[in-house]
Amino acid sequence: MQVLSKIGCILLAFVCCLTFAETNPVRFSGFGNISIATSDSDEFGFRHDLSQSEGVFNGDLNFSNQSKIGAQIEYQISPHLSSVAQIIYQDQEHSDLEDAIRLAFVKYQPQSNIDVRFGRLPLDLFMLTEFRDVDIAYPWAKVPTESYGFLESRYLNGVDMTYRLAIGNSTLAMKAFWGESIFKIFSLGEYTEVDVNKQIGTSVELSDFHYSVSVRYTQAELGNSIASLNALIEQINTLTPIFPNATLFSSGFSLQDSQAEYISAAGRYDFENWSLYGELSRISGDSNLVRDLTSGYLSPVLNAGDWQWYASYSFADSNSYSLTKDSSFNLPLEQLPAELQYLFGQAQAAANFFSAKQHTYSIGGRWNFDESKAFTLQLDRTIIEPNGSTLWVSKQFTANSQQENINTVFFSVSFSF
Amino acid sequence: MNKWNTLLILLVILVTSFPASADKLVVVVNFDNPTVRLTKSQVIDIYMGKNIAFPDGTSATPVDGPKGSKQQFYKVLIRRNLSQVNAYWSRIRFTGRATPPFAKTENISVLSYVENNINGIGYLPKSMVTNKVKVVYEFD
């Protein structure tokens, strides 16, 4: 039924576009990015988010990591009704046509300050999530990985409603959304798709053209566990005779029916020739697998004619999971047989999968050589704390045991049409 | 001969400086549109997709002019160049929030559009204003 409703939404939006194409204004547009990335690490490969299985290692010149092209069709069906469909092609494993359709919704606007949208919508978790794939829209070569590397979901199948209120020269926009989505992760050499059965969120943004401040809150209910951990959970459950808390303990490693929360406070301010961007965010959950993660970034940008020069600092920090601090684990670990110590060691490692600890200093420049085209060059230096390398692809499928310093360079041409 | 050269230079200066004052941009709507005046903030709301409507709530259809006028318009309206305006619209458009103004390649096309559409709004050199449109905002 859910699949049918998804397909229905997509078809409805496309049919609306096509049916009225001959008698109503239809507008086509698009955007894209051609990007090259290289790095100096033999062990940890750069990736933009957890879904990417291919990392950029020392000596690589990677074209596919961030390159993409998108096309959009907008249709004004009547003064109060419009429709948008968007498709993005990106070279990525485990991606099909349904994933490529990023927007497919119908918008009803009873008044100029109220929008109600139904269908496939952009997911508004943090400040940049809605347009993170539109590289021409932001000054950097990529969105800060520390804040956005964990947010793989690109869309929401559901409904949102926005109400805008004029306050002096500013606009207060309040949005609420509800729906379902999925996220995909590549970890420990395996690829997993997790259903987000219910996602409810809200955002409030006060802005005019020169500034914006916003807060966002989203609650998500996850629908299935990570398949590669099911065997581990089953093994732990067989230990009930010696470990009465086994079921309670193992349930902490399942994502089934667990909750996750996303909170963000963000802002942008344009001075005469400077702009300042910043965001502080937090992800938390009630499963052992969703570690409480705090992340953020601050980036000043100098606008000098057709050039933009910028620097940024971004960080991600989370508490590591420790068996000894888990109240449901009440066994004397050191006294257990070696095979059980190994088993619980695996459980601890799995619980730390989402435990990122790193920070990045970036500098870069962007040349807007045309109204809608730009070259961007960015240099990143990332410091990964021990056991904090989740956001990277590891050749050994293990976390780092000591601090790693990695330099990454990005060069891109972004455009819109 | 030098006298003629001097006169020619003065003539060129006169000819090129006169349109500069006459070509001051103004924002116009269709003559039958009930809107009498817009504030700068309302023009920004309409052109930047925040509230694409006239003060009485009627939806507006903004149009952009040719590149020269467009550069001048956004520079005086929001102090931003066209690549910054395009980056802004990329955030708005590709998240499905709003669509940017329709683009016209000549000022005469902007005039014609506004003259023939009661919901149209455009910007023009003041010298091009006709009795089929009315000025609702003038830049200082």
Short mmCIF file of N, CA and C in Angstrom, two decimals, chain A residues 206-363:
data_model
loop_
_atom_site.label_atom_id
_atom_site.label_comp_id
_atom_site.label_asym_id
_atom_site.label_seq_id
_atom_site.Cartn_x
_atom_site.Cartn_y
_atom_site.Cartn_z
N LEU A 206 13.08 32.98 10.41
CA LEU A 206 12.88 34.42 10.27
C LEU A 206 13.95 34.93 9.31
N SER A 207 13.54 35.61 8.27
CA SER A 207 14.54 36.01 7.27
C SER A 207 14.12 37.25 6.49
N ASP A 208 15.11 37.95 5.98
CA ASP A 208 14.86 38.81 4.82
C ASP A 208 15.98 38.45 3.85
N PHE A 209 16.21 39.25 2.81
CA PHE A 209 17.20 38.80 1.84
C PHE A 209 18.60 38.75 2.44
N HIS A 210 18.86 39.58 3.46
CA HIS A 210 20.22 39.72 3.98
C HIS A 210 20.52 38.85 5.20
N TYR A 211 19.53 38.23 5.77
CA TYR A 211 19.81 37.36 6.91
C TYR A 211 18.76 36.27 7.02
N SER A 212 19.10 35.25 7.78
CA SER A 212 18.11 34.22 8.09
C SER A 212 18.53 33.51 9.38
N VAL A 213 17.57 33.31 10.26
CA VAL A 213 17.82 32.49 11.46
C VAL A 213 16.72 31.44 11.49
N SER A 214 17.08 30.21 11.81
CA SER A 214 16.07 29.16 11.76
C SER A 214 16.33 28.09 12.81
N VAL A 215 15.24 27.44 13.23
CA VAL A 215 15.36 26.27 14.10
C VAL A 215 14.51 25.16 13.48
N ARG A 216 14.98 23.93 13.64
CA ARG A 216 14.28 22.79 13.06
C ARG A 216 14.26 21.64 14.05
N TYR A 217 13.14 20.92 14.06
CA TYR A 217 13.05 19.74 14.92
C TYR A 217 12.31 18.65 14.14
N THR A 218 12.89 17.45 14.12
CA THR A 218 12.25 16.32 13.43
C THR A 218 12.34 15.07 14.28
N GLN A 219 11.27 14.32 14.29
CA GLN A 219 11.26 13.03 14.99
C GLN A 219 10.99 11.94 13.95
N ALA A 220 11.80 10.88 14.01
CA ALA A 220 11.66 9.80 13.02
C ALA A 220 11.50 8.46 13.73
N GLU A 221 10.62 7.63 13.17
CA GLU A 221 10.43 6.27 13.71
C GLU A 221 10.97 5.30 12.65
N LEU A 222 11.98 4.51 13.06
CA LEU A 222 12.65 3.63 12.10
C LEU A 222 11.93 2.29 12.01
N GLY A 223 11.93 1.73 10.80
CA GLY A 223 11.05 0.59 10.55
C GLY A 223 11.72 -0.77 10.50
N ASN A 224 13.03 -0.84 10.31
CA ASN A 224 13.67 -2.15 10.24
C ASN A 224 15.11 -2.05 10.73
N SER A 225 15.65 -3.20 11.02
CA SER A 225 16.98 -3.22 11.59
C SER A 225 18.03 -3.27 10.48
N ILE A 226 19.30 -3.12 10.86
CA ILE A 226 20.39 -3.25 9.89
C ILE A 226 20.63 -4.74 9.70
N ALA A 227 20.45 -5.21 8.47
CA ALA A 227 20.46 -6.66 8.20
C ALA A 227 21.74 -7.33 8.69
N SER A 228 22.88 -6.64 8.51
CA SER A 228 24.15 -7.28 8.89
C SER A 228 24.28 -7.49 10.39
N LEU A 229 23.41 -6.87 11.18
CA LEU A 229 23.49 -7.04 12.64
C LEU A 229 22.52 -8.09 13.17
N ASN A 230 21.63 -8.58 12.30
CA ASN A 230 20.63 -9.55 12.77
C ASN A 230 21.29 -10.80 13.33
N ALA A 231 22.37 -11.27 12.68
CA ALA A 231 23.05 -12.48 13.16
C ALA A 231 23.63 -12.25 14.55
N LEU A 232 24.17 -11.06 14.75
CA LEU A 232 24.75 -10.72 16.06
C LEU A 232 23.66 -10.72 17.14
N ILE A 233 22.53 -10.13 16.81
CA ILE A 233 21.41 -10.06 17.76
C ILE A 233 20.94 -11.48 18.12
N GLU A 234 20.82 -12.33 17.09
CA GLU A 234 20.37 -13.71 17.34
C GLU A 234 21.35 -14.47 18.22
N GLN A 235 22.64 -14.26 17.97
CA GLN A 235 23.66 -14.94 18.79
C GLN A 235 23.56 -14.50 20.25
N ILE A 236 23.38 -13.22 20.46
CA ILE A 236 23.28 -12.73 21.85
C ILE A 236 22.03 -13.32 22.52
N ASN A 237 20.93 -13.41 21.75
CA ASN A 237 19.68 -13.95 22.33
C ASN A 237 19.81 -15.39 22.79
N THR A 238 20.73 -16.16 22.17
CA THR A 238 20.90 -17.56 22.59
C THR A 238 21.61 -17.68 23.94
N LEU A 239 22.11 -16.55 24.45
CA LEU A 239 22.86 -16.58 25.70
C LEU A 239 21.98 -16.40 26.94
N THR A 240 20.66 -16.40 26.72
CA THR A 240 19.75 -16.15 27.84
C THR A 240 20.03 -17.01 29.09
N PRO A 241 20.38 -18.31 28.96
CA PRO A 241 20.63 -19.12 30.15
C PRO A 241 21.75 -18.55 31.04
N ILE A 242 22.77 -17.95 30.44
CA ILE A 242 23.84 -17.39 31.28
C ILE A 242 23.74 -15.87 31.41
N PHE A 243 22.87 -15.29 30.58
CA PHE A 243 22.76 -13.83 30.54
C PHE A 243 21.27 -13.47 30.47
N PRO A 244 20.62 -13.41 31.64
CA PRO A 244 19.16 -13.18 31.65
C PRO A 244 18.75 -11.89 30.93
N ASN A 245 19.64 -10.92 30.88
CA ASN A 245 19.30 -9.64 30.22
C ASN A 245 19.55 -9.68 28.71
N ALA A 246 19.84 -10.87 28.16
CA ALA A 246 20.28 -10.95 26.76
C ALA A 246 19.30 -10.27 25.80
N THR A 247 18.00 -10.54 25.94
CA THR A 247 17.02 -9.98 25.00
C THR A 247 16.95 -8.46 25.13
N LEU A 248 16.94 -8.01 26.37
CA LEU A 248 16.90 -6.56 26.62
C LEU A 248 18.15 -5.90 26.02
N PHE A 249 19.29 -6.55 26.25
CA PHE A 249 20.56 -6.01 25.76
C PHE A 249 20.58 -5.97 24.22
N SER A 250 20.19 -7.10 23.61
CA SER A 250 20.27 -7.18 22.15
C SER A 250 19.27 -6.23 21.48
N SER A 251 18.15 -5.95 22.18
CA SER A 251 17.16 -5.05 21.57
C SER A 251 17.74 -3.65 21.35
N GLY A 252 18.78 -3.33 22.11
CA GLY A 252 19.44 -2.04 21.93
C GLY A 252 20.21 -1.95 20.63
N PHE A 253 20.36 -3.09 19.93
CA PHE A 253 21.11 -3.10 18.67
C PHE A 253 20.19 -3.21 17.46
N SER A 254 18.92 -3.08 17.74
CA SER A 254 17.94 -3.11 16.65
C SER A 254 17.42 -1.70 16.41
N LEU A 255 17.15 -1.40 15.17
CA LEU A 255 16.55 -0.10 14.86
C LEU A 255 15.03 -0.19 14.73
N GLN A 256 14.52 -1.44 14.74
CA GLN A 256 13.07 -1.66 14.59
C GLN A 256 12.30 -0.88 15.65
N ASP A 257 11.40 -0.01 15.22
CA ASP A 257 10.55 0.81 16.08
C ASP A 257 11.32 1.78 16.98
N SER A 258 12.59 1.98 16.71
CA SER A 258 13.32 2.95 17.53
C SER A 258 13.07 4.36 17.01
N GLN A 259 13.36 5.33 17.86
CA GLN A 259 13.11 6.74 17.51
C GLN A 259 14.43 7.47 17.33
N ALA A 260 14.45 8.42 16.45
CA ALA A 260 15.61 9.30 16.30
C ALA A 260 15.10 10.74 16.25
N GLU A 261 15.89 11.65 16.77
CA GLU A 261 15.51 13.06 16.76
C GLU A 261 16.61 13.89 16.11
N TYR A 262 16.20 14.90 15.38
CA TYR A 262 17.14 15.80 14.71
C TYR A 262 16.79 17.23 15.12
N ILE A 263 17.77 17.94 15.63
CA ILE A 263 17.53 19.33 16.04
C ILE A 263 18.61 20.21 15.42
N SER A 264 18.21 21.35 14.94
CA SER A 264 19.20 22.26 14.32
C SER A 264 18.84 23.72 14.60
N ALA A 265 19.85 24.52 14.87
CA ALA A 265 19.70 25.98 14.96
C ALA A 265 20.73 26.56 14.00
N ALA A 266 20.28 27.38 13.07
CA ALA A 266 21.19 27.83 12.01
C ALA A 266 20.97 29.29 11.69
N GLY A 267 21.95 29.89 11.05
CA GLY A 267 21.81 31.29 10.67
C GLY A 267 22.74 31.68 9.54
N ARG A 268 22.37 32.74 8.88
CA ARG A 268 23.19 33.34 7.83
C ARG A 268 23.02 34.84 7.93
N TYR A 269 24.12 35.58 7.81
CA TYR A 269 24.01 37.04 7.84
C TYR A 269 24.91 37.62 6.77
N ASP A 270 24.39 38.51 5.97
CA ASP A 270 25.18 39.18 4.93
C ASP A 270 25.56 40.57 5.41
N PHE A 271 26.86 40.81 5.56
CA PHE A 271 27.34 42.17 5.81
C PHE A 271 27.53 42.82 4.44
N GLU A 272 28.20 43.97 4.37
CA GLU A 272 28.34 44.66 3.08
C GLU A 272 29.00 43.73 2.03
N ASN A 273 30.21 43.22 2.37
CA ASN A 273 30.88 42.33 1.42
C ASN A 273 31.13 40.95 2.00
N TRP A 274 30.65 40.72 3.20
CA TRP A 274 30.88 39.45 3.87
C TRP A 274 29.58 38.73 4.11
N SER A 275 29.66 37.43 4.15
CA SER A 275 28.51 36.63 4.60
C SER A 275 29.04 35.67 5.66
N LEU A 276 28.20 35.37 6.62
CA LEU A 276 28.59 34.43 7.67
C LEU A 276 27.52 33.35 7.77
N TYR A 277 27.94 32.10 7.68
CA TYR A 277 27.02 30.96 7.78
C TYR A 277 27.38 30.16 9.03
N GLY A 278 26.39 29.66 9.74
CA GLY A 278 26.69 28.82 10.90
C GLY A 278 25.52 27.92 11.25
N GLU A 279 25.81 26.79 11.81
CA GLU A 279 24.74 25.87 12.22
C GLU A 279 25.25 24.98 13.34
N LEU A 280 24.37 24.71 14.29
CA LEU A 280 24.67 23.78 15.36
C LEU A 280 23.54 22.75 15.36
N SER A 281 23.88 21.47 15.36
CA SER A 281 22.82 20.47 15.23
C SER A 281 23.10 19.27 16.13
N ARG A 282 22.05 18.50 16.35
CA ARG A 282 22.20 17.32 17.20
C ARG A 282 21.29 16.21 16.69
N ILE A 283 21.85 15.00 16.66
CA ILE A 283 21.06 13.81 16.32
C ILE A 283 21.10 12.91 17.55
N SER A 284 19.96 12.40 17.96
CA SER A 284 19.95 11.48 19.11
C SER A 284 18.90 10.41 18.87
N GLY A 285 19.00 9.32 19.64
CA GLY A 285 18.04 8.23 19.45
C GLY A 285 17.99 7.33 20.65
N ASP A 286 16.99 6.43 20.65
CA ASP A 286 16.85 5.54 21.81
C ASP A 286 17.42 4.15 21.54
N SER A 287 18.09 3.97 20.39
CA SER A 287 18.77 2.71 20.12
C SER A 287 20.25 2.90 20.42
N ASN A 288 20.91 1.79 20.81
CA ASN A 288 22.35 1.88 21.03
C ASN A 288 23.09 2.29 19.76
N LEU A 289 22.47 2.02 18.60
CA LEU A 289 23.15 2.30 17.34
C LEU A 289 23.14 3.78 16.97
N VAL A 290 22.12 4.50 17.44
CA VAL A 290 22.05 5.93 17.10
C VAL A 290 22.70 6.70 18.25
N ARG A 291 23.98 6.97 18.10
CA ARG A 291 24.72 7.67 19.14
C ARG A 291 24.34 9.14 19.13
N ASP A 292 24.30 9.75 20.31
CA ASP A 292 24.04 11.19 20.36
C ASP A 292 25.20 11.91 19.68
N LEU A 293 24.87 12.64 18.65
CA LEU A 293 25.91 13.30 17.85
C LEU A 293 25.67 14.80 17.79
N THR A 294 26.67 15.56 18.16
CA THR A 294 26.58 17.02 18.06
C THR A 294 27.51 17.44 16.92
N SER A 295 27.02 18.29 16.05
CA SER A 295 27.86 18.75 14.94
C SER A 295 27.57 20.20 14.64
N GLY A 296 28.46 20.81 13.90
CA GLY A 296 28.24 22.21 13.56
C GLY A 296 29.32 22.73 12.64
N TYR A 297 29.09 23.94 12.17
CA TYR A 297 30.09 24.59 11.32
C TYR A 297 29.90 26.09 11.38
N LEU A 298 30.97 26.81 11.07
CA LEU A 298 30.94 28.27 10.99
C LEU A 298 31.80 28.65 9.79
N SER A 299 31.27 29.50 8.93
CA SER A 299 32.01 29.80 7.70
C SER A 299 31.83 31.26 7.29
N PRO A 300 32.90 32.07 7.35
CA PRO A 300 32.83 33.42 6.77
C PRO A 300 33.15 33.37 5.28
N VAL A 301 32.43 34.17 4.50
CA VAL A 301 32.63 34.20 3.04
C VAL A 301 32.82 35.65 2.61
N LEU A 302 33.91 35.93 1.90
CA LEU A 302 34.15 37.28 1.38
C LEU A 302 33.67 37.34 -0.06
N ASN A 303 32.74 38.25 -0.33
CA ASN A 303 32.22 38.42 -1.69
C ASN A 303 32.97 39.57 -2.36
N ALA A 304 33.81 39.26 -3.34
CA ALA A 304 34.62 40.29 -4.00
C ALA A 304 34.34 40.23 -5.50
N GLY A 305 33.30 40.94 -5.92
CA GLY A 305 32.92 40.93 -7.34
C GLY A 305 32.50 39.53 -7.76
N ASP A 306 33.17 39.01 -8.80
CA ASP A 306 32.82 37.67 -9.27
C ASP A 306 33.48 36.56 -8.44
N TRP A 307 34.27 36.95 -7.47
CA TRP A 307 34.97 35.95 -6.65
C TRP A 307 34.37 35.86 -5.26
N GLN A 308 34.45 34.69 -4.69
CA GLN A 308 34.08 34.49 -3.29
C GLN A 308 35.21 33.69 -2.63
N TRP A 309 35.70 34.20 -1.52
CA TRP A 309 36.77 33.51 -0.78
C TRP A 309 36.19 33.10 0.57
N TYR A 310 36.50 31.91 1.00
CA TYR A 310 35.88 31.47 2.24
C TYR A 310 36.81 30.59 3.07
N ALA A 311 36.46 30.50 4.33
CA ALA A 311 37.12 29.57 5.25
C ALA A 311 35.99 28.93 6.04
N SER A 312 36.24 27.76 6.60
CA SER A 312 35.21 27.19 7.47
C SER A 312 35.82 26.23 8.47
N TYR A 313 35.11 26.12 9.57
CA TYR A 313 35.49 25.13 10.58
C TYR A 313 34.24 24.30 10.85
N SER A 314 34.37 22.99 10.79
CA SER A 314 33.22 22.13 11.09
C SER A 314 33.65 20.99 11.99
N PHE A 315 32.72 20.50 12.77
CA PHE A 315 33.07 19.43 13.71
C PHE A 315 31.90 18.46 13.89
N ALA A 316 32.25 17.24 14.28
CA ALA A 316 31.24 16.25 14.69
C ALA A 316 31.79 15.56 15.93
N ASP A 317 30.95 15.42 16.92
CA ASP A 317 31.41 14.82 18.18
C ASP A 317 30.30 13.97 18.77
N SER A 318 30.65 12.76 19.17
CA SER A 318 29.64 11.90 19.80
C SER A 318 30.30 11.08 20.90
N ASN A 319 29.47 10.65 21.83
CA ASN A 319 29.98 9.82 22.92
C ASN A 319 30.11 8.39 22.44
N SER A 320 31.23 7.77 22.75
CA SER A 320 31.41 6.37 22.37
C SER A 320 30.56 5.48 23.26
N TYR A 321 30.12 4.36 22.70
CA TYR A 321 29.37 3.38 23.49
C TYR A 321 30.36 2.47 24.22
N SER A 322 30.09 2.22 25.49
CA SER A 322 30.94 1.32 26.26
C SER A 322 30.07 0.29 26.96
N LEU A 323 30.42 -0.98 26.80
CA LEU A 323 29.64 -2.05 27.44
C LEU A 323 29.52 -1.83 28.94
N THR A 324 30.61 -1.37 29.53
CA THR A 324 30.63 -1.23 30.99
C THR A 324 29.68 -0.15 31.48
N LYS A 325 29.28 0.75 30.56
CA LYS A 325 28.35 1.82 30.98
C LYS A 325 26.90 1.48 30.63
N ASP A 326 26.68 0.31 30.01
CA ASP A 326 25.33 -0.10 29.63
C ASP A 326 24.71 -0.88 30.79
N SER A 327 23.63 -0.31 31.36
CA SER A 327 23.04 -0.94 32.56
C SER A 327 22.45 -2.32 32.25
N SER A 328 22.10 -2.56 30.96
CA SER A 328 21.53 -3.87 30.64
C SER A 328 22.62 -4.94 30.47
N PHE A 329 23.86 -4.52 30.44
CA PHE A 329 24.97 -5.48 30.33
C PHE A 329 25.60 -5.63 31.71
N ASN A 330 25.26 -6.72 32.39
CA ASN A 330 25.72 -6.87 33.77
C ASN A 330 26.60 -8.11 33.92
N LEU A 331 27.39 -8.39 32.89
CA LEU A 331 28.30 -9.55 32.97
C LEU A 331 29.73 -9.06 33.23
N PRO A 332 30.51 -9.88 33.95
CA PRO A 332 31.92 -9.53 34.13
C PRO A 332 32.70 -9.87 32.86
N LEU A 333 32.88 -8.89 31.99
CA LEU A 333 33.44 -9.11 30.65
C LEU A 333 34.78 -9.85 30.66
N GLU A 334 35.67 -9.45 31.59
CA GLU A 334 37.02 -10.02 31.61
C GLU A 334 36.99 -11.51 31.94
N GLN A 335 35.93 -11.95 32.66
CA GLN A 335 35.88 -13.35 33.07
C GLN A 335 35.17 -14.25 32.06
N LEU A 336 34.67 -13.67 31.00
CA LEU A 336 33.94 -14.48 30.01
C LEU A 336 34.91 -15.24 29.11
N PRO A 337 34.45 -16.38 28.54
CA PRO A 337 35.30 -17.10 27.57
C PRO A 337 35.65 -16.19 26.39
N ALA A 338 36.76 -16.51 25.74
CA ALA A 338 37.28 -15.65 24.66
C ALA A 338 36.25 -15.41 23.56
N GLU A 339 35.47 -16.48 23.20
CA GLU A 339 34.52 -16.30 22.09
C GLU A 339 33.39 -15.33 22.47
N LEU A 340 33.01 -15.33 23.77
CA LEU A 340 31.97 -14.39 24.19
C LEU A 340 32.53 -12.97 24.29
N GLN A 341 33.78 -12.87 24.72
CA GLN A 341 34.42 -11.54 24.74
C GLN A 341 34.46 -10.97 23.33
N TYR A 342 34.73 -11.84 22.34
CA TYR A 342 34.79 -11.41 20.93
C TYR A 342 33.40 -10.97 20.47
N LEU A 343 32.38 -11.76 20.85
CA LEU A 343 31.00 -11.45 20.46
C LEU A 343 30.58 -10.08 21.01
N PHE A 344 30.84 -9.86 22.30
CA PHE A 344 30.43 -8.58 22.89
C PHE A 344 31.30 -7.43 22.36
N GLY A 345 32.55 -7.78 22.01
CA GLY A 345 33.42 -6.77 21.38
C GLY A 345 32.82 -6.32 20.06
N GLN A 346 32.23 -7.28 19.32
CA GLN A 346 31.57 -6.93 18.05
C GLN A 346 30.36 -6.03 18.30
N ALA A 347 29.64 -6.37 19.38
CA ALA A 347 28.46 -5.56 19.71
C ALA A 347 28.88 -4.13 20.03
N GLN A 348 29.97 -4.00 20.76
CA GLN A 348 30.46 -2.65 21.11
C GLN A 348 30.89 -1.89 19.85
N ALA A 349 31.58 -2.61 18.97
CA ALA A 349 32.03 -1.96 17.72
C ALA A 349 30.83 -1.52 16.88
N ALA A 350 29.79 -2.39 16.83
CA ALA A 350 28.60 -2.03 16.05
C ALA A 350 27.93 -0.80 16.64
N ALA A 351 27.86 -0.73 17.97
CA ALA A 351 27.20 0.41 18.62
C ALA A 351 27.97 1.70 18.37
N ASN A 352 29.24 1.58 18.07
CA ASN A 352 30.04 2.79 17.82
C ASN A 352 30.11 3.15 16.35
N PHE A 353 29.31 2.46 15.54
CA PHE A 353 29.38 2.74 14.11
C PHE A 353 29.04 4.20 13.80
N PHE A 354 28.03 4.75 14.49
CA PHE A 354 27.62 6.13 14.24
C PHE A 354 28.37 7.14 15.11
N SER A 355 29.45 6.68 15.70
CA SER A 355 30.18 7.54 16.62
C SER A 355 31.31 8.26 15.89
N ALA A 356 31.02 9.44 15.35
CA ALA A 356 32.05 10.19 14.62
C ALA A 356 32.69 11.22 15.53
N LYS A 357 33.99 11.34 15.39
CA LYS A 357 34.72 12.38 16.13
C LYS A 357 35.75 12.95 15.19
N GLN A 358 35.47 14.10 14.65
CA GLN A 358 36.43 14.71 13.73
C GLN A 358 36.12 16.19 13.58
N HIS A 359 37.11 16.94 13.12
CA HIS A 359 36.86 18.33 12.76
C HIS A 359 37.69 18.68 11.53
N THR A 360 37.18 19.64 10.78
CA THR A 360 37.80 19.99 9.49
C THR A 360 37.97 21.50 9.38
N TYR A 361 39.15 21.90 8.92
CA TYR A 361 39.41 23.30 8.56
C TYR A 361 39.41 23.36 7.03
N SER A 362 38.68 24.29 6.47
CA SER A 362 38.61 24.40 5.01
C SER A 362 38.94 25.82 4.57
N ILE A 363 39.59 25.94 3.43
CA ILE A 363 39.70 27.24 2.76
C ILE A 363 39.38 27.00 1.28
#
